[in-house]
Coordinates of C-alpha atoms in Angstrom, one line a residue:
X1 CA -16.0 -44.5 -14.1
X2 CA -12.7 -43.0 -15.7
X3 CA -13.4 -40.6 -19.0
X4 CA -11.9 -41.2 -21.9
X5 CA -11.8 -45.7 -21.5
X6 CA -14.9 -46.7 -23.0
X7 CA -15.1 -43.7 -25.4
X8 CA -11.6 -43.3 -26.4
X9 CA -12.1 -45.5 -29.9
X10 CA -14.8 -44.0 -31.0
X11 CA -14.6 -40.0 -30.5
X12 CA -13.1 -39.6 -33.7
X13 CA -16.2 -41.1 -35.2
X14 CA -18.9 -39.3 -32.9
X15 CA -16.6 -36.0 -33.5
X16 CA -17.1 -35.6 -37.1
X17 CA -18.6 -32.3 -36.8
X18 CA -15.7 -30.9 -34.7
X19 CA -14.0 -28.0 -36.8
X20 CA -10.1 -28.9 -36.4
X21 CA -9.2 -27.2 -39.9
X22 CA -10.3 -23.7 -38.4
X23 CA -9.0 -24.0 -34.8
X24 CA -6.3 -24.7 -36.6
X25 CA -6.1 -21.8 -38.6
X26 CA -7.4 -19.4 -35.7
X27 CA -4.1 -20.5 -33.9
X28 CA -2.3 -19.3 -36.8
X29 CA -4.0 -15.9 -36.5
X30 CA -2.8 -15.4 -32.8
X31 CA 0.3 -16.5 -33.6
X32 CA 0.8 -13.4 -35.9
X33 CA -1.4 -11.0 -33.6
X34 CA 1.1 -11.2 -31.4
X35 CA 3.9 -11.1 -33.5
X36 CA 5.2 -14.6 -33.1
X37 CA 7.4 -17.0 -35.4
X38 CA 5.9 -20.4 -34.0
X39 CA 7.6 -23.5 -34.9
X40 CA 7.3 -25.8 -31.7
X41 CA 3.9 -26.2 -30.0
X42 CA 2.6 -28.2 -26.6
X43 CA -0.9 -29.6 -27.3
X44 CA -2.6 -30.1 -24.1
X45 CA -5.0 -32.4 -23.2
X46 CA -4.6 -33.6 -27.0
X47 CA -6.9 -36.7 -27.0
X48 CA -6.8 -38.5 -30.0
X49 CA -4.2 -36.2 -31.4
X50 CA -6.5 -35.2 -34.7
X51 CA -5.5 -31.8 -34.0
X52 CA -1.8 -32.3 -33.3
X53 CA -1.6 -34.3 -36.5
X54 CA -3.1 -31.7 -38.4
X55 CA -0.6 -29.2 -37.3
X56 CA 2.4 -31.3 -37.4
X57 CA 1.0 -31.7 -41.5
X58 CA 1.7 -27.8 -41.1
X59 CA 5.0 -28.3 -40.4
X60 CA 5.0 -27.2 -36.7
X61 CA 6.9 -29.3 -34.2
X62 CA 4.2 -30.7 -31.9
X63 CA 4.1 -32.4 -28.3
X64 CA 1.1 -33.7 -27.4
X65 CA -0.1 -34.7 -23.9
X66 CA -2.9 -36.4 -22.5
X67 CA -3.4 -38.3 -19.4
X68 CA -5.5 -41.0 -20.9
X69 CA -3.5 -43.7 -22.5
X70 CA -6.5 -45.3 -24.4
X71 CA -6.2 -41.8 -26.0
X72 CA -3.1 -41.4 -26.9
X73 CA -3.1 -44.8 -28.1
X74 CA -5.6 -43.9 -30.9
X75 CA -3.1 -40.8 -31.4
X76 CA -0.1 -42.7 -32.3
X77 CA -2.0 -44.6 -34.6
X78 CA -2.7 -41.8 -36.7
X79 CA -0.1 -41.3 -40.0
X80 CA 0.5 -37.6 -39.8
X81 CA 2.5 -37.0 -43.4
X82 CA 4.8 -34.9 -41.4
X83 CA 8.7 -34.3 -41.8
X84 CA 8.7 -34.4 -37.8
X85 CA 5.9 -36.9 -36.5
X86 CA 4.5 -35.3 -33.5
X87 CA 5.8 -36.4 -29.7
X88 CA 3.4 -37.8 -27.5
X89 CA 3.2 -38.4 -23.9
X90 CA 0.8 -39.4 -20.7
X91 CA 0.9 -36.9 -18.1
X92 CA -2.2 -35.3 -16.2
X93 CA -2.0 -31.4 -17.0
X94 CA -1.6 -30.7 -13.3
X95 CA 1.8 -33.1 -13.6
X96 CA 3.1 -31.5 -17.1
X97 CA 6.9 -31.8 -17.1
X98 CA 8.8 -31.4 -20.7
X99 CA 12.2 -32.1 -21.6
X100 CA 12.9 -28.2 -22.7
X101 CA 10.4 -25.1 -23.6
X102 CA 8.0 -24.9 -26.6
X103 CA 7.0 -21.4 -28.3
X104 CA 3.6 -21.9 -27.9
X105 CA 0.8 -24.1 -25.8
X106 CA -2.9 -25.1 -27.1
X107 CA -5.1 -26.5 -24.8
X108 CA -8.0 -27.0 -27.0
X109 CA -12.2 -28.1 -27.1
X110 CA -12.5 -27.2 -23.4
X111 CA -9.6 -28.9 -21.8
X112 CA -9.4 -26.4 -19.3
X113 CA -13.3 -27.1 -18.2
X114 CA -11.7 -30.0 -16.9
X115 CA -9.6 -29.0 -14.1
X116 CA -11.1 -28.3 -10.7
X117 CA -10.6 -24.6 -9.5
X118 CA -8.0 -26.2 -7.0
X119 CA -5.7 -27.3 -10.1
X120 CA -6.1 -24.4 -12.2
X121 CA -3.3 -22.2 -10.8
X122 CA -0.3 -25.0 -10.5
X123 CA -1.2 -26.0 -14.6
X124 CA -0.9 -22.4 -16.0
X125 CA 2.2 -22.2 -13.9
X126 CA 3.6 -25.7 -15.5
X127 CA 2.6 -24.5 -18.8
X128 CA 3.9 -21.2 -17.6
X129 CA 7.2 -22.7 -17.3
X130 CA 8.0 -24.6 -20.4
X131 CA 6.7 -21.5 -22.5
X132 CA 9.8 -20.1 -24.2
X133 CA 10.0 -16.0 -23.1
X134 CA 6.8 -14.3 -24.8
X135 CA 5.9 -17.1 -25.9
X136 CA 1.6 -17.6 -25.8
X137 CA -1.1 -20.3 -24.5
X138 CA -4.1 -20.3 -26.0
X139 CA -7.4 -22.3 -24.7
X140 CA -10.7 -22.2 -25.1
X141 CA -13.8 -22.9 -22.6
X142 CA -17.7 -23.6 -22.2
X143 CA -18.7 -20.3 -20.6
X144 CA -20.3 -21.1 -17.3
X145 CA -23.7 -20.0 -19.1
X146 CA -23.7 -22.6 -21.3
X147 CA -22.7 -25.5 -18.9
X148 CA -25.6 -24.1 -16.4
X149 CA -28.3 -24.2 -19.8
X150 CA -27.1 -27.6 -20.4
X151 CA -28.8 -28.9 -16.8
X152 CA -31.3 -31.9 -17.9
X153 CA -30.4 -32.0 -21.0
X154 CA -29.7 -35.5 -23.1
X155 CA -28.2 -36.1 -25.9
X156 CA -27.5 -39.0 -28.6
X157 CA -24.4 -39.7 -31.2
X158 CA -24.5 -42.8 -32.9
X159 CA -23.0 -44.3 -36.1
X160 CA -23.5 -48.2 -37.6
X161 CA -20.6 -49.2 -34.5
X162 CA -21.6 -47.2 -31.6
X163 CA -24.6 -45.5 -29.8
X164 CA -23.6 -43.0 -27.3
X165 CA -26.4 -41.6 -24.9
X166 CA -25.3 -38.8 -22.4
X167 CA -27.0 -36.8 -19.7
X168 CA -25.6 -33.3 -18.3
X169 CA -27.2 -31.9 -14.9
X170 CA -25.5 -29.0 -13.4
X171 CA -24.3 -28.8 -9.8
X172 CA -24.6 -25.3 -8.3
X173 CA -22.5 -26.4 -5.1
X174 CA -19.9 -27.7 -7.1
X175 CA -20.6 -24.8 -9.9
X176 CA -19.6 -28.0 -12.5
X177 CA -21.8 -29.9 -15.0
X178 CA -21.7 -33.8 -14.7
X179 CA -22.1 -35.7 -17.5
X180 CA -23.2 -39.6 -17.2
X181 CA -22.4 -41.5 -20.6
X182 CA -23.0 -44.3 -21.7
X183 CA -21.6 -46.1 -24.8
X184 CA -23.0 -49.2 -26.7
X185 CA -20.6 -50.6 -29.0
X186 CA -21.2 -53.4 -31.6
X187 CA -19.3 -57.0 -31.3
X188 CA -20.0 -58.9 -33.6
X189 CA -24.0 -59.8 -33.3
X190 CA -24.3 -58.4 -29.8
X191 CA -23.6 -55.0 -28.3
X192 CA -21.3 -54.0 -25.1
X193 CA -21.9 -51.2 -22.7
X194 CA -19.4 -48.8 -20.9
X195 CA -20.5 -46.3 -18.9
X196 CA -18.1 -43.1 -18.5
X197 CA -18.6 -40.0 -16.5
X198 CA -17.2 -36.6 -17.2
X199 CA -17.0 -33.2 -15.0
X200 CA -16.5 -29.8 -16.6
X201 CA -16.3 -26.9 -14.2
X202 CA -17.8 -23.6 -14.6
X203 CA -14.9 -21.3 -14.6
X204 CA -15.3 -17.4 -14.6
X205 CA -13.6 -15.6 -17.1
X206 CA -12.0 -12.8 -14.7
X207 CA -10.9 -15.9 -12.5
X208 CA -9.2 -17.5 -15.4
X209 CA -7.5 -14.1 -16.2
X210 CA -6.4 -13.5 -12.6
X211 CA -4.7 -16.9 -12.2
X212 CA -2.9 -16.4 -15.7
X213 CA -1.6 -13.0 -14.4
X214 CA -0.6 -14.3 -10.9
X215 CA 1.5 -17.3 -12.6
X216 CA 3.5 -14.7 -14.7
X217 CA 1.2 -14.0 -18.2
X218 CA 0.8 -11.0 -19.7
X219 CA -0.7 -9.4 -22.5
X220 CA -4.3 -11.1 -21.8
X221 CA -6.7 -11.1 -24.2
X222 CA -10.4 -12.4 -24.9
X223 CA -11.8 -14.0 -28.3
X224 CA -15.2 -14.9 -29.6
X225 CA -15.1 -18.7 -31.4
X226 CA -12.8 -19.1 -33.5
X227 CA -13.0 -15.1 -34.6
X228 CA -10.6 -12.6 -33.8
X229 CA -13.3 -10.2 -32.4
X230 CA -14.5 -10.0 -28.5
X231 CA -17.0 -12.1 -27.0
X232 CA -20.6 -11.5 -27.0
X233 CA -22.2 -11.9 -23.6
X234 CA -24.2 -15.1 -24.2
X235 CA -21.6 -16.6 -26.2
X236 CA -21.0 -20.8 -25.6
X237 CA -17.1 -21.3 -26.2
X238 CA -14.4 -18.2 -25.7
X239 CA -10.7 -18.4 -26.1
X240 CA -8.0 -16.4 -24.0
X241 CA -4.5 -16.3 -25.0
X242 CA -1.7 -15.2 -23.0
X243 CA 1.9 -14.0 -23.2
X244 CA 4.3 -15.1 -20.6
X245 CA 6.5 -12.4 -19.8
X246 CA 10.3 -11.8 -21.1
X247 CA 11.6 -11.2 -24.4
X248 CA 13.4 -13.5 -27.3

């Protein structure tokens, strides 16, 4: 079962709720923290490209990459209203490889969760490497608390199209969370089922801040959601942004 195929046409619909308008603007905020002029930015793991459209509307040069094409196909469907309509292109994180450097990367709604502790090190270092000199990343994760409260748990989204039922049980020996999915779409007068499953891993934040600083990043720091304050300890989603090293 490959994520993202039977899904891909309807997360904008079962996403709704998602907050792109402040992630968005909480971007914008790190940008200035750390003193930056952005203008071009990678999106990674970009999905349906909601996000990357919204910031091309704000007149940054994006790139977006995902490596499901069902994805990005719903991405380059999207009008953005831009002067430069974003770039978009199929590549698994762990395989990124851009045609020159970017000022800033976004990996955003856990992205990162999805890369095995095995990958993590070679994608910072590819992100690493098409950052422009002090330029930043920023990402966000499910802290490993919340992926290990989410064990048993189900869950329902539906709208009049679809009906999307998911199950999340956590795996200690593989310190990841499974989900099993399943999506019912309407045709017509009858209804078709695909069946999906996705893997988020439970990464520690101190092993996410020594693999940044072993690929070259500097200037670490840690965020609450979608606030410029530190985390709490038994909060869901945190964000870490990073500097690569070298100067304009």
């Amino acid at each position: 079962m490959n994520a993202y195929s039977s899904l891909a046409r309807f997360y904008d619909s079962l996403t709704e709720d998602v907050p792109y308008k402040a992630f968005a603007d909480f971007y914008g905020e790190i940008f200035c923290l750390y003193g930056l002029n952005v203008k071009t930015i990678l999106d990674l793991a970009c999905g349906t490209g909601t996000l990357t459209h919204l910031l091309a509307s704000r007149g940054y040069e994006m790139i977006g990459v995902d490596s499901s094409p069902e994805m990005l196909s719903a991405a380059m469907q999207k009008e953005t209203g831009s002067e430069i309509p974003p770039m978009f292109i199929c590549q698994p994180m762990e395989a990124l490889d851009l045609y020159g450097t970017v000022n800033a990367a976004i990996c955003a709604l856990d992205g990162v969760n999805y890369l095995p502790p095995e990958l993590l090190r070679e994608v910072f270092r590819r992100v690493e490497l098409f950052l422009d000199p002090s330029g930043v990343f920023i990402f966000d994760i499910n802290t490993p608390r919340k992926l290990r409260n989410l064990d048993g748990s189900v869950f329902l989204d539906e709208t009049d199209d679809v009906f999307c039922v998911w199950r999340a049980e956590f795996n200690e020996v593989d310190n990841a969370c499974f989900y099993g999915m399943d999506v019912f779409a309407k045709s017509g007068e009858f209804w078709t089922r695909g069946s999906e499953e996705h893997i988020e891993y439970a990464h520690e934040p101190q092993e996410l801040l020594r693999t940044l600083e072993e690929v070259g990043f500097t200037d670490i720091k840690f965020f609450g959601e979608l606030e410029i304050r530190a985390p709490t300890e038994d909060e869901a989603r945190i964000f870490l942004a990073a500097r690569k090293k070298g100067s304009l």
